[in-house]
Short mmCIF file of C-alpha atoms in Angstrom, two decimals:
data_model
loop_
_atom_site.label_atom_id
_atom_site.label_comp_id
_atom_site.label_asym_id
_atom_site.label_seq_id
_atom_site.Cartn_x
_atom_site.Cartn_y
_atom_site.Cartn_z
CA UNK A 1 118.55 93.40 98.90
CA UNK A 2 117.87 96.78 98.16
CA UNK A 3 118.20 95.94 94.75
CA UNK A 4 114.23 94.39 94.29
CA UNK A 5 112.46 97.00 96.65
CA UNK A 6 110.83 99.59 94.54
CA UNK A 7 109.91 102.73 97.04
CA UNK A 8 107.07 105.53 96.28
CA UNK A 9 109.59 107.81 94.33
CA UNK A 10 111.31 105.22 92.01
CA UNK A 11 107.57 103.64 91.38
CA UNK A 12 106.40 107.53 90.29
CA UNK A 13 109.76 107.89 87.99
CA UNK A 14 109.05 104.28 86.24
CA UNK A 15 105.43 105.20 85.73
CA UNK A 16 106.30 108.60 84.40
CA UNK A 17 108.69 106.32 81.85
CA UNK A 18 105.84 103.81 81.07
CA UNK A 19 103.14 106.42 80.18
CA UNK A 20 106.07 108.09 78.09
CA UNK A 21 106.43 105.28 76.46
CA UNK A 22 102.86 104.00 75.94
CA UNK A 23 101.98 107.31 74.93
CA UNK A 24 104.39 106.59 71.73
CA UNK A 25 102.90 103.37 71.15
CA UNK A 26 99.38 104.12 71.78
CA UNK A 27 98.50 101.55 74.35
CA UNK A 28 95.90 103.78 76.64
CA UNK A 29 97.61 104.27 79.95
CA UNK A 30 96.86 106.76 82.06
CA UNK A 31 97.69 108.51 85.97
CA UNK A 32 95.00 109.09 87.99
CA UNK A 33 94.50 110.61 91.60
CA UNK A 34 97.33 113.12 91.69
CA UNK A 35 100.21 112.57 93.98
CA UNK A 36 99.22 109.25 95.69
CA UNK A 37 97.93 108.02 92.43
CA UNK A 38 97.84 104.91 90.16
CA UNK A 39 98.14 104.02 86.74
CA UNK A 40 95.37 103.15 85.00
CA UNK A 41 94.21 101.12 81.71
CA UNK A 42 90.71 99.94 79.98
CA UNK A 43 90.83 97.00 77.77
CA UNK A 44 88.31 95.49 75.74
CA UNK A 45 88.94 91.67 75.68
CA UNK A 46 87.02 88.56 74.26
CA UNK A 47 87.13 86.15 76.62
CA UNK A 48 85.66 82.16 77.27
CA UNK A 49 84.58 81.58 80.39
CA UNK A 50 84.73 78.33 81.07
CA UNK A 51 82.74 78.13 84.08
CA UNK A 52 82.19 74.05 84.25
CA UNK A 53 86.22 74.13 84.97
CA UNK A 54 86.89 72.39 88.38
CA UNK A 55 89.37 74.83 90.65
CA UNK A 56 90.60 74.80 93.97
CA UNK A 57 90.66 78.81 94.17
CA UNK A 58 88.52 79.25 97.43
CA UNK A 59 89.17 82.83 98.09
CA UNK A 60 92.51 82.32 96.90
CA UNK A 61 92.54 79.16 99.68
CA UNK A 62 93.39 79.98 103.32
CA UNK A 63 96.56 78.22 102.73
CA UNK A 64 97.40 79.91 98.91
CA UNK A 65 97.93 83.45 99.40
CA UNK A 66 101.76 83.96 100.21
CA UNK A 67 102.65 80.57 101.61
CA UNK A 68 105.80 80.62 104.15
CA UNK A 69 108.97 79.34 103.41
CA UNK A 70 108.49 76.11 105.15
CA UNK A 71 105.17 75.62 102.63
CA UNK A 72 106.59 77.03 99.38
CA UNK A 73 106.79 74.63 96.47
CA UNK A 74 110.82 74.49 94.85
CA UNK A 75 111.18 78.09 93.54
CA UNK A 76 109.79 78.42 90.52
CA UNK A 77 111.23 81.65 88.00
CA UNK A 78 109.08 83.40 86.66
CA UNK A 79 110.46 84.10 83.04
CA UNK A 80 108.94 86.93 80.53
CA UNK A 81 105.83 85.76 79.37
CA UNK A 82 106.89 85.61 75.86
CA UNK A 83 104.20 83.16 74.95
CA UNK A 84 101.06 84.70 76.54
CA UNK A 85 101.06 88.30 74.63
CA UNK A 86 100.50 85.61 71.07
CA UNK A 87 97.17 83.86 72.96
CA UNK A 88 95.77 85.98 75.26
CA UNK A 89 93.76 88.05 73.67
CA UNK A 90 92.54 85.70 71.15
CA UNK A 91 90.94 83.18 73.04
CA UNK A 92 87.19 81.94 71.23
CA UNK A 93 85.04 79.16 71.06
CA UNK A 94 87.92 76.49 70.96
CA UNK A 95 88.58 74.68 73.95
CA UNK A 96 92.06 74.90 74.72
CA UNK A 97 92.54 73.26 78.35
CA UNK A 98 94.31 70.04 77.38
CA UNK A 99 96.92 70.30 80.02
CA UNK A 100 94.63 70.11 82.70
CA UNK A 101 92.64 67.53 82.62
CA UNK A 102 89.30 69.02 83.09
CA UNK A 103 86.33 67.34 81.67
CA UNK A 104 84.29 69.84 80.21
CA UNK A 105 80.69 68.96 79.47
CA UNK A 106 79.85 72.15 77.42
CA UNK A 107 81.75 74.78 75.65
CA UNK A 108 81.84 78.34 77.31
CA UNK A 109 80.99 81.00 74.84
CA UNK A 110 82.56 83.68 74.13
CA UNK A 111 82.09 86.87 75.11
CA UNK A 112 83.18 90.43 75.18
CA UNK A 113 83.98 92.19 79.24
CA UNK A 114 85.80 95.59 79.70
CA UNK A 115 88.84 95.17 81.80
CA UNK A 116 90.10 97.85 84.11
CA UNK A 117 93.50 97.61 85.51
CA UNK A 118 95.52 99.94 88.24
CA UNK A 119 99.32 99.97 89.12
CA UNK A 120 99.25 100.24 92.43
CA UNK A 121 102.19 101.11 94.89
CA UNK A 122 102.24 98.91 97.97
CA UNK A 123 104.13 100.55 101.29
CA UNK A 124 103.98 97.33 103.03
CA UNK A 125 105.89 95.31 99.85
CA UNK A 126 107.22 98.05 98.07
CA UNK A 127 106.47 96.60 94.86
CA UNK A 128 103.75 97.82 92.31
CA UNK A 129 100.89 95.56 93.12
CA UNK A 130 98.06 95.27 90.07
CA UNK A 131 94.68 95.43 90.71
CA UNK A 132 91.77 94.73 87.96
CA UNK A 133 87.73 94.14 87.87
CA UNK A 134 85.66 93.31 84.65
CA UNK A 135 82.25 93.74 83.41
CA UNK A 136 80.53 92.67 80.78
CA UNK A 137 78.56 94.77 78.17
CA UNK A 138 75.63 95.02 80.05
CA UNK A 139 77.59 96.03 82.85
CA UNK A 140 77.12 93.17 85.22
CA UNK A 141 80.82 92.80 87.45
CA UNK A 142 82.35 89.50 86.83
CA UNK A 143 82.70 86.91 90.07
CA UNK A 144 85.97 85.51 91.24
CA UNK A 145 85.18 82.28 89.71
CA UNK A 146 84.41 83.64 86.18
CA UNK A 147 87.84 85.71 86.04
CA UNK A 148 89.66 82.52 87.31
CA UNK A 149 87.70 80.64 84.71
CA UNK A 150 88.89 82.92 82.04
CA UNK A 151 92.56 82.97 82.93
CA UNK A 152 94.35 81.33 80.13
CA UNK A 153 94.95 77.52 80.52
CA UNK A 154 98.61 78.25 80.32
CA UNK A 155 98.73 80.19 83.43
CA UNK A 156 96.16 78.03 85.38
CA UNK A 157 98.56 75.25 86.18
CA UNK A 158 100.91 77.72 87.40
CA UNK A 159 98.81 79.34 89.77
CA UNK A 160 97.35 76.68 91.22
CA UNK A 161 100.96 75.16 91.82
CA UNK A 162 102.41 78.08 92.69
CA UNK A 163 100.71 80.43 94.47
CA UNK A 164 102.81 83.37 93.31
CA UNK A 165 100.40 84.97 91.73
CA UNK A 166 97.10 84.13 93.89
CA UNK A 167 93.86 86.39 92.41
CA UNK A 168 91.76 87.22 95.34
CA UNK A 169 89.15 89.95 95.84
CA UNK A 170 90.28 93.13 97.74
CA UNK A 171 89.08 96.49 98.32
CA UNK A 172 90.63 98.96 96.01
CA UNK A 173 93.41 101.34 99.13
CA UNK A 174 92.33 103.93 96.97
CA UNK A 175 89.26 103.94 95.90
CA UNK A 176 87.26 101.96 98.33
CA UNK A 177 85.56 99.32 96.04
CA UNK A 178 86.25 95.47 95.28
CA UNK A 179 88.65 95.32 92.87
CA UNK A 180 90.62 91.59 91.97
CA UNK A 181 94.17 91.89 93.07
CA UNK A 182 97.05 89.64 91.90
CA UNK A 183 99.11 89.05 95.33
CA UNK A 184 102.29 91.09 95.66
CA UNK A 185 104.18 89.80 98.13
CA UNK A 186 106.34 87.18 96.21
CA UNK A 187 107.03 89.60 94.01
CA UNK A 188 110.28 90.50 95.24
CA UNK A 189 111.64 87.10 94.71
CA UNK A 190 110.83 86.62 90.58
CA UNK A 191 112.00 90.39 90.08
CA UNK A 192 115.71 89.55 91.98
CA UNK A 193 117.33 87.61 88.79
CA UNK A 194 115.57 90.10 86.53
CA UNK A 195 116.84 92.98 88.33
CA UNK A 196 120.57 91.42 89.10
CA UNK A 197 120.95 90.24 85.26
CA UNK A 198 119.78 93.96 84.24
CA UNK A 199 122.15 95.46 86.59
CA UNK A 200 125.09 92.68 85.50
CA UNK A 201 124.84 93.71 82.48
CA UNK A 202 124.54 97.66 82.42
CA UNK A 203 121.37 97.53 81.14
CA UNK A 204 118.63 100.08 82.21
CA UNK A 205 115.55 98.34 83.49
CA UNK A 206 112.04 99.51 84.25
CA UNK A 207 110.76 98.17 87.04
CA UNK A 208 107.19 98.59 86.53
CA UNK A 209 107.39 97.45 83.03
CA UNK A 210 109.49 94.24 83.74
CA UNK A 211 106.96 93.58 86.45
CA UNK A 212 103.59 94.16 84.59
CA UNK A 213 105.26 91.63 81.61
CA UNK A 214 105.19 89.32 83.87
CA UNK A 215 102.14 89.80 86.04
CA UNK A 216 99.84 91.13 83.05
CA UNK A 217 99.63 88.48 80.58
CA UNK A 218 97.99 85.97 83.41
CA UNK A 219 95.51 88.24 83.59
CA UNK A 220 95.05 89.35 80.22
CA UNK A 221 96.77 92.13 80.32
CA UNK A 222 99.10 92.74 76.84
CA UNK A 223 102.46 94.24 76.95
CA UNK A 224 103.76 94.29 73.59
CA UNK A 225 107.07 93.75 73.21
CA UNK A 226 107.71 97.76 71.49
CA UNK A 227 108.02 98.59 74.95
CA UNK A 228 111.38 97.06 75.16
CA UNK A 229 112.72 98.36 71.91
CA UNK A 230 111.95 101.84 73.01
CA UNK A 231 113.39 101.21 76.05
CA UNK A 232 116.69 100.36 75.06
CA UNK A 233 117.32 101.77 71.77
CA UNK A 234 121.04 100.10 71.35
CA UNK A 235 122.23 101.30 74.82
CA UNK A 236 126.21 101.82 74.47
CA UNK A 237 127.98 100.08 76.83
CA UNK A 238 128.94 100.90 80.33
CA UNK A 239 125.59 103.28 80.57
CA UNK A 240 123.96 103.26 84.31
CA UNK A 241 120.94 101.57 84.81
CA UNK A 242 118.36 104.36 86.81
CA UNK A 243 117.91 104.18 90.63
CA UNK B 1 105.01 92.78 125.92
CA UNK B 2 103.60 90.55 129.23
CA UNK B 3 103.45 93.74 131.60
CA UNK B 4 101.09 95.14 129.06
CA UNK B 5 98.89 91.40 129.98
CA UNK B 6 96.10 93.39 131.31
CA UNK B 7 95.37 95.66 128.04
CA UNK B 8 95.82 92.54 125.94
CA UNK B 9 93.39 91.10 127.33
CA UNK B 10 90.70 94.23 127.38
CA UNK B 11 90.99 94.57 123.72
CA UNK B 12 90.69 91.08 123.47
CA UNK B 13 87.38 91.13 124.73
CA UNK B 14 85.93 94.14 123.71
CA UNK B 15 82.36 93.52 122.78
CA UNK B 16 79.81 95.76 121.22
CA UNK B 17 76.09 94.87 122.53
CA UNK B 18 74.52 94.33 118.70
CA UNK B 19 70.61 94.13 117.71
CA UNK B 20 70.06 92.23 114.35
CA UNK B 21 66.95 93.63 112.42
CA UNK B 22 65.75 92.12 109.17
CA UNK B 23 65.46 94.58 106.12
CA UNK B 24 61.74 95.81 105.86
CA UNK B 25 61.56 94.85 102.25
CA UNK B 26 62.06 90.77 102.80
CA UNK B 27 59.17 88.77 102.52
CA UNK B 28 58.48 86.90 105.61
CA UNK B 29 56.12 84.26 106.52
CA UNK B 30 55.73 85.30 109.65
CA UNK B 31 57.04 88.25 111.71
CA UNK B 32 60.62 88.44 111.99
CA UNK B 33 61.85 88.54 115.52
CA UNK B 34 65.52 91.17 116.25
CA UNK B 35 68.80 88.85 117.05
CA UNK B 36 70.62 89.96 120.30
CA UNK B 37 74.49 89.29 120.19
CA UNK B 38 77.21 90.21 121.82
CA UNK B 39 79.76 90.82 119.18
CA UNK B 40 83.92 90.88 119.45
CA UNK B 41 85.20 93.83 118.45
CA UNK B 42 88.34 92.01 117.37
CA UNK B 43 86.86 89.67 114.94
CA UNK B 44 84.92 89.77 111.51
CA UNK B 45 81.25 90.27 110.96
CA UNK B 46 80.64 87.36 108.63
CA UNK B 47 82.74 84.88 111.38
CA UNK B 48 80.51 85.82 114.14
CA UNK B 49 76.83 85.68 112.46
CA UNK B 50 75.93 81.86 111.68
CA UNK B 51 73.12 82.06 114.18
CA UNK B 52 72.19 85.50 112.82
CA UNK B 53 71.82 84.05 109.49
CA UNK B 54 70.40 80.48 111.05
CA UNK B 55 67.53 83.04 112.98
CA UNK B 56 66.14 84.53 109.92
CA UNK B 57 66.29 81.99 107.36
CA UNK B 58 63.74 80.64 110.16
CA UNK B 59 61.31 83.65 108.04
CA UNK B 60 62.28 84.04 104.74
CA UNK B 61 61.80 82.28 101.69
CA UNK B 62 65.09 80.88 101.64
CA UNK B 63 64.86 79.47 97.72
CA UNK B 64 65.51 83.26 97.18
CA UNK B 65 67.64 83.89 99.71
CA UNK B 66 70.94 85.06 98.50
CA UNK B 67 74.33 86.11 100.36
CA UNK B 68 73.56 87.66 103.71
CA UNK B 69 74.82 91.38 104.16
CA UNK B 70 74.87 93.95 106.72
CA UNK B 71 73.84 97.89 106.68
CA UNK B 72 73.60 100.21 108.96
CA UNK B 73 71.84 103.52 108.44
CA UNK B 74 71.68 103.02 104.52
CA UNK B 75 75.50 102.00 104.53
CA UNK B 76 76.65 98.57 103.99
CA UNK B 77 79.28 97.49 106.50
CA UNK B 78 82.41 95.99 105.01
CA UNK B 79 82.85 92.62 106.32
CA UNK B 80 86.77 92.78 106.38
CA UNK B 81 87.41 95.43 108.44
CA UNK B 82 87.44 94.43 112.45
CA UNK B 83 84.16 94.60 114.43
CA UNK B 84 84.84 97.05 116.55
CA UNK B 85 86.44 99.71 113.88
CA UNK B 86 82.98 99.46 112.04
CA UNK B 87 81.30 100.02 115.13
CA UNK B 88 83.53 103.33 116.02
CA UNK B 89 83.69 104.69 111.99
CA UNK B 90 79.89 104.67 111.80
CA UNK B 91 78.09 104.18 115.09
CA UNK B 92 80.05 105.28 117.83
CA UNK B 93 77.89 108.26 119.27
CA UNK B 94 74.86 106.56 119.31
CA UNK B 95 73.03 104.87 121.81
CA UNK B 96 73.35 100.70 122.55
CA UNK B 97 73.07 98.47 121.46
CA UNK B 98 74.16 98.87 117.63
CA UNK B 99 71.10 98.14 115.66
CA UNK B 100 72.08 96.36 112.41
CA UNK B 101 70.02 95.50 109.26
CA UNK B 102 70.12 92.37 107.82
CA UNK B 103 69.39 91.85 103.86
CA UNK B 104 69.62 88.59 101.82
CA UNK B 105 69.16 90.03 98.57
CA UNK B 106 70.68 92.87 96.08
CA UNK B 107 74.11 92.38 97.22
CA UNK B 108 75.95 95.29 96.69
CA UNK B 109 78.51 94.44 94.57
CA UNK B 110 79.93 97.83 94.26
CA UNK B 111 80.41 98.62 97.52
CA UNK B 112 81.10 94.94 99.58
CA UNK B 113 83.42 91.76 98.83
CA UNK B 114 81.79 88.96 98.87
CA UNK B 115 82.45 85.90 101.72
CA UNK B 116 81.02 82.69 100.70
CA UNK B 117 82.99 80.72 103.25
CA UNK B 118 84.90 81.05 106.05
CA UNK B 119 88.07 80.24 104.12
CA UNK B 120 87.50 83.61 102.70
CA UNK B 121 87.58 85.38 106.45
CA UNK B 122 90.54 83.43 107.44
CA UNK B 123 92.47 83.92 104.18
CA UNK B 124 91.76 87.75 104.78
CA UNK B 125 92.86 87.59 107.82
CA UNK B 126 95.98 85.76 107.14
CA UNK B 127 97.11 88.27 104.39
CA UNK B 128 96.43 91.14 106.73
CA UNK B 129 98.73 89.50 109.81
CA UNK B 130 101.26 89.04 106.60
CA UNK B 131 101.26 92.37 105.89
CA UNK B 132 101.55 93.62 108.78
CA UNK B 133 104.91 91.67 109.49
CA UNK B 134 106.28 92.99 106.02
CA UNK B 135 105.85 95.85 107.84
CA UNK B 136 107.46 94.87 110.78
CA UNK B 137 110.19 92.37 110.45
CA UNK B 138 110.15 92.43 106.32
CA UNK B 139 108.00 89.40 106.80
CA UNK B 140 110.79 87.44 107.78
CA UNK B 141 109.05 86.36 111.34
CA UNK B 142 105.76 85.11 109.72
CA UNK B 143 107.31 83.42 107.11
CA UNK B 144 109.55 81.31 109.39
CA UNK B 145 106.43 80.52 111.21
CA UNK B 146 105.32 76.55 110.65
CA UNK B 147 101.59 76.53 108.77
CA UNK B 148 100.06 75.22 111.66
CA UNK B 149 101.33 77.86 113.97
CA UNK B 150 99.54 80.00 110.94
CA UNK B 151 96.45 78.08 112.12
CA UNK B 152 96.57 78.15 115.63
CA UNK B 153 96.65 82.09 115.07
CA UNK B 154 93.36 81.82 112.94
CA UNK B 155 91.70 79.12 115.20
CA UNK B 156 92.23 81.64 118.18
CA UNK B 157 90.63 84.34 116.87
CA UNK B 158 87.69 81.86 115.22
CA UNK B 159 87.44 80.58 118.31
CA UNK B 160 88.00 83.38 121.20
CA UNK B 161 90.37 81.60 122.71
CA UNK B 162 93.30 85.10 124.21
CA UNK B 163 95.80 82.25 125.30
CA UNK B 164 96.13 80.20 121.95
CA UNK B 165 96.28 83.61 119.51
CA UNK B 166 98.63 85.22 122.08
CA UNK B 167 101.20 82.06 122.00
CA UNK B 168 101.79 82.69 118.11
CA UNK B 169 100.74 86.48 117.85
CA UNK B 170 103.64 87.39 120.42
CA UNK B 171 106.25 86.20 118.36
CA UNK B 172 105.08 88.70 115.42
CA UNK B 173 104.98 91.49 118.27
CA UNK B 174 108.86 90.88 119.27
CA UNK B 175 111.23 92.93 118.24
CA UNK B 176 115.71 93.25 118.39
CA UNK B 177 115.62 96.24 121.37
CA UNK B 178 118.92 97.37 119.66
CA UNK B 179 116.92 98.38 116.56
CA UNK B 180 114.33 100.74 118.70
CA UNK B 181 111.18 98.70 117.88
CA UNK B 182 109.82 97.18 114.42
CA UNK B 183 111.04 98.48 111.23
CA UNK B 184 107.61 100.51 110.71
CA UNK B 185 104.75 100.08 112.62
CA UNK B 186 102.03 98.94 110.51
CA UNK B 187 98.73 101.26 111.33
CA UNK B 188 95.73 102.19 109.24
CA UNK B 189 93.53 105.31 110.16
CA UNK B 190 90.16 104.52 108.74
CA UNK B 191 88.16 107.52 107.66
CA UNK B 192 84.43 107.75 106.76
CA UNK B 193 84.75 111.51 104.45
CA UNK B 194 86.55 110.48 101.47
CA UNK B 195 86.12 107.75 99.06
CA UNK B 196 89.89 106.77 100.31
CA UNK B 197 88.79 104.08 102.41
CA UNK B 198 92.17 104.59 105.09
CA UNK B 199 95.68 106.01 105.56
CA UNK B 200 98.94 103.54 105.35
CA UNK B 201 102.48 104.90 105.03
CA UNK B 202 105.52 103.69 106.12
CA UNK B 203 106.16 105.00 109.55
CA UNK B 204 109.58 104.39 112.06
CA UNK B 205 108.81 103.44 115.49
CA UNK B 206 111.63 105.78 117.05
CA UNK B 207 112.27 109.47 115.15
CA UNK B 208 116.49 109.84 113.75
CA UNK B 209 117.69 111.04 116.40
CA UNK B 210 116.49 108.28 118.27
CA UNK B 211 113.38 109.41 120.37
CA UNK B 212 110.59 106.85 120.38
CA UNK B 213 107.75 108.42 118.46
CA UNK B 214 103.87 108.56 120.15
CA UNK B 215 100.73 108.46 118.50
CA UNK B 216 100.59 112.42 118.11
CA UNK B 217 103.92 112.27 116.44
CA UNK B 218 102.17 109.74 113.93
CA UNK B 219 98.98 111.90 113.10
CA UNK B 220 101.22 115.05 112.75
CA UNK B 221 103.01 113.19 110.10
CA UNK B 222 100.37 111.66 108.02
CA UNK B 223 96.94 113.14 109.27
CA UNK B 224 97.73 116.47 111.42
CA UNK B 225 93.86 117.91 110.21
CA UNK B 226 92.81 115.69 113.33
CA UNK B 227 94.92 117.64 116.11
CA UNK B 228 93.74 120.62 117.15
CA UNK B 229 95.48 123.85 116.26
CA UNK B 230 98.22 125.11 118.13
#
């Protein structure tokens, strides 16, 4: 289906649209590298890491990143993370991981990192792919078991179920470094019904930003929901959706 | 592919005649001895070094002994990429065998992922193979693959063993002959002079007008500064 591929030129026209956008609303994106470029975002974010948290993450398992279809678990949707934008950024000292029955011997603390995230576009998917590391103040990069520590309980269950979204450590196509990368390649699979209901009902979508509300939020990453008001400002009806 | 057997099996076993050196600056308690290996040029650095790693924790204090890494000339060598692609990026006009340094302390976090298990290698390696068939057959070949036929891929290359890989890898190198060849053919051209660590763009196998494209036709197209002028 055509419909859920996203090539180099569309991905450059939704970015264009999203900095348009967050330029309006003030939420720091940015394009960097010219022509084969990225967008780009710094976020300040208080975060627990709850580091005595027991996960089966191993390098994003041998077995967890992109399972076939004879492995994959019933197909789960991937709705809007409506919830996650209230939470994310808010999480302190109280323990929150009742759902997963971890026994936690001592509170993580809280403290303050500096996020960095990049919209990538991947040839080999054609999907935007988003890319992230962290540091904290002192500058010391955060390890693969910290940042999966200090994704929200709400999303852990899902990721360990459902390795749609597997975090794993990759070298940054652009820039060379190691960079934490949330998997693209079942991307093309939660973006169908978005894209099919969008295009059912004449309504212009945004790729990029319909992806990024859904990938963002595990990973901390806000997308308020002005984005969507500005987006469709009480499109008439019958109006084409872009390419 | 099985007339093309006999190249198979040279890249196969390609091996780079290696000399493991410990970094100057680690304490010892006794003089540290080099580590000869013969290394695959198919495979990864950190799947092929146990003994490496076994041979020097023989000298060092290895309370402070942290993730073992590997530099040559000042750089650190990326773990992920192939053996022999390391070998021909930074050491290929020098003289054998390749003379590696081995350090177990200040990782360089900035510059190398980490691999704290071989689940990490194979993972890597998985997702590459994945790629590569999105590339090829929009994934749909490896994803109709069973998971152990997944594993019998990895175990081959873990364990050198041409026949085993080759039973599972040949079905991702098939291809409908009415359609010319894969949908693109999924290259990288690795490059030492820019902080862009390769080159990846969709590229057809066989041009519109239907003649099968070769190698120069590919570096006209998305690297022609390394053909010589006309």
């Amino acid at each position: 289906m055509s419909l859920c591929v996203l090539d180099e030129d569309e991905f450059h026209l939704c970015c264009q649209l999203l900095l348009q956008l967050s330029e309006q609303l003030g939420d720091g994106w940015s394009w960097e590298g010219g022509q084969e470029g990225y967008l780009r975002k710094t976020a300040l974010r208080s975060v627990v890491i709850d580091s005595s948290s027991v996960w089966d993450y191993e390098g994003g398992g041998a077995d967890n990143s992109c399972p076939s279809r004879s492995e994959q678990q019933e197909g789960e949707q991937e709705q809007a993370a409506v919830d996650a934008s209230a939470d994310t950024d808010r999480i302190n000292g109280d323990m929150e991981d009742e759902d997963d029955g971890v026994c936690v011997a001592s509170a993580g603390s809280s403290q303050l990192l500096q996020y960095e995230y990049h919209i990538l576009h991947s040839c080999s998917y054609s999907t935007p792919v988003l890319y992230f590391r962290a540091c904290t103040q002192e500058g010391r990069s955060l390890s693969l078991e910290e940042v999966w520590s200090s994704v929200h309980p709400n999303y852990r269950l899902r990721l360990q179920n459902s390795p749609l979204n597997t975090i794993t450590l990759q070298e940054h196509p652009l820039l060379g470094q190691p960079f934490f990368m949330l998997h693209p390649c079942r991307t093309e699979e939660f973006m169908r019904p978005v894209l099919q209901a969008a295009q059912d009902q004449h309504r212009p979508v945004n790729y990029v930003l319909s992806w990024l509300s859904v990938m963002g939020p595990v990973v901390g990453l806000d997308v308020p929901l002005k984005y969507s008001t500005l987006l469709h400002p009480a499109a008439p009806p019958g109006s084409t959706e872009p390419g | 592919m099985a007339d093309d057997k006999d190249v198979l099996r040279d890249v196969w076993f390609g091996r780079i005649p290696t000399c493991f050196l410990l970094n100057q600056d680690e304490v010892t308690e006794r003089e540290a001895e080099p580590y000869y290996l013969l290394l695959p040029r198919v495979s990864y650095l950190t799947l092929v070094t146990d003994k490496v790693k076994k041979h020097f924790h023989k000298v060092i204090r290895t309370d402070d002994a942290e993730e073992m890494w590997f530099e040559y000339e000042g750089t650190p060598l990326k773990w992920h990429y192939p053996i022999g692609v390391l070998f021909d990026l930074h050491a290929s006009n020098t003289v054998l065998p390749w003379s590696i340094t081995v350090h177990f302390k200040n990782f360089p976090e900035r510059d190398l992922l980490h691999c704290p298990s071989h689940s990490v290698i194979e993972a890597h390696f998985m997702s590459s193979i994945k790629e590569a068939d999105a590339l090829k057959h929009k994934s749909q070949v490896v994803n109709d693959m069973q998971k152990k036929d997944h594993k019998q891929l990895w175990m081959g290359l873990q364990n050198d063993k041409f026949d085993q890989f080759w039973a599972m890898n040949r079905k991702l190198m098939e291809y409908p002959t009415e359609d010319g060849g894969f949908r693109f053919i999924p290259f990288r051209i690795y490059q030492t002079l820019s902080d862009r660590p390769f080159i990846q763009k969709q590229f057809r196998p066989v041009s519109p007008e239907g003649h099968v494209h070769t190698l120069g036709d590919l570096l006209k197209e998305v690297y022609p500064v390394a053909l010589p002028n006309e």
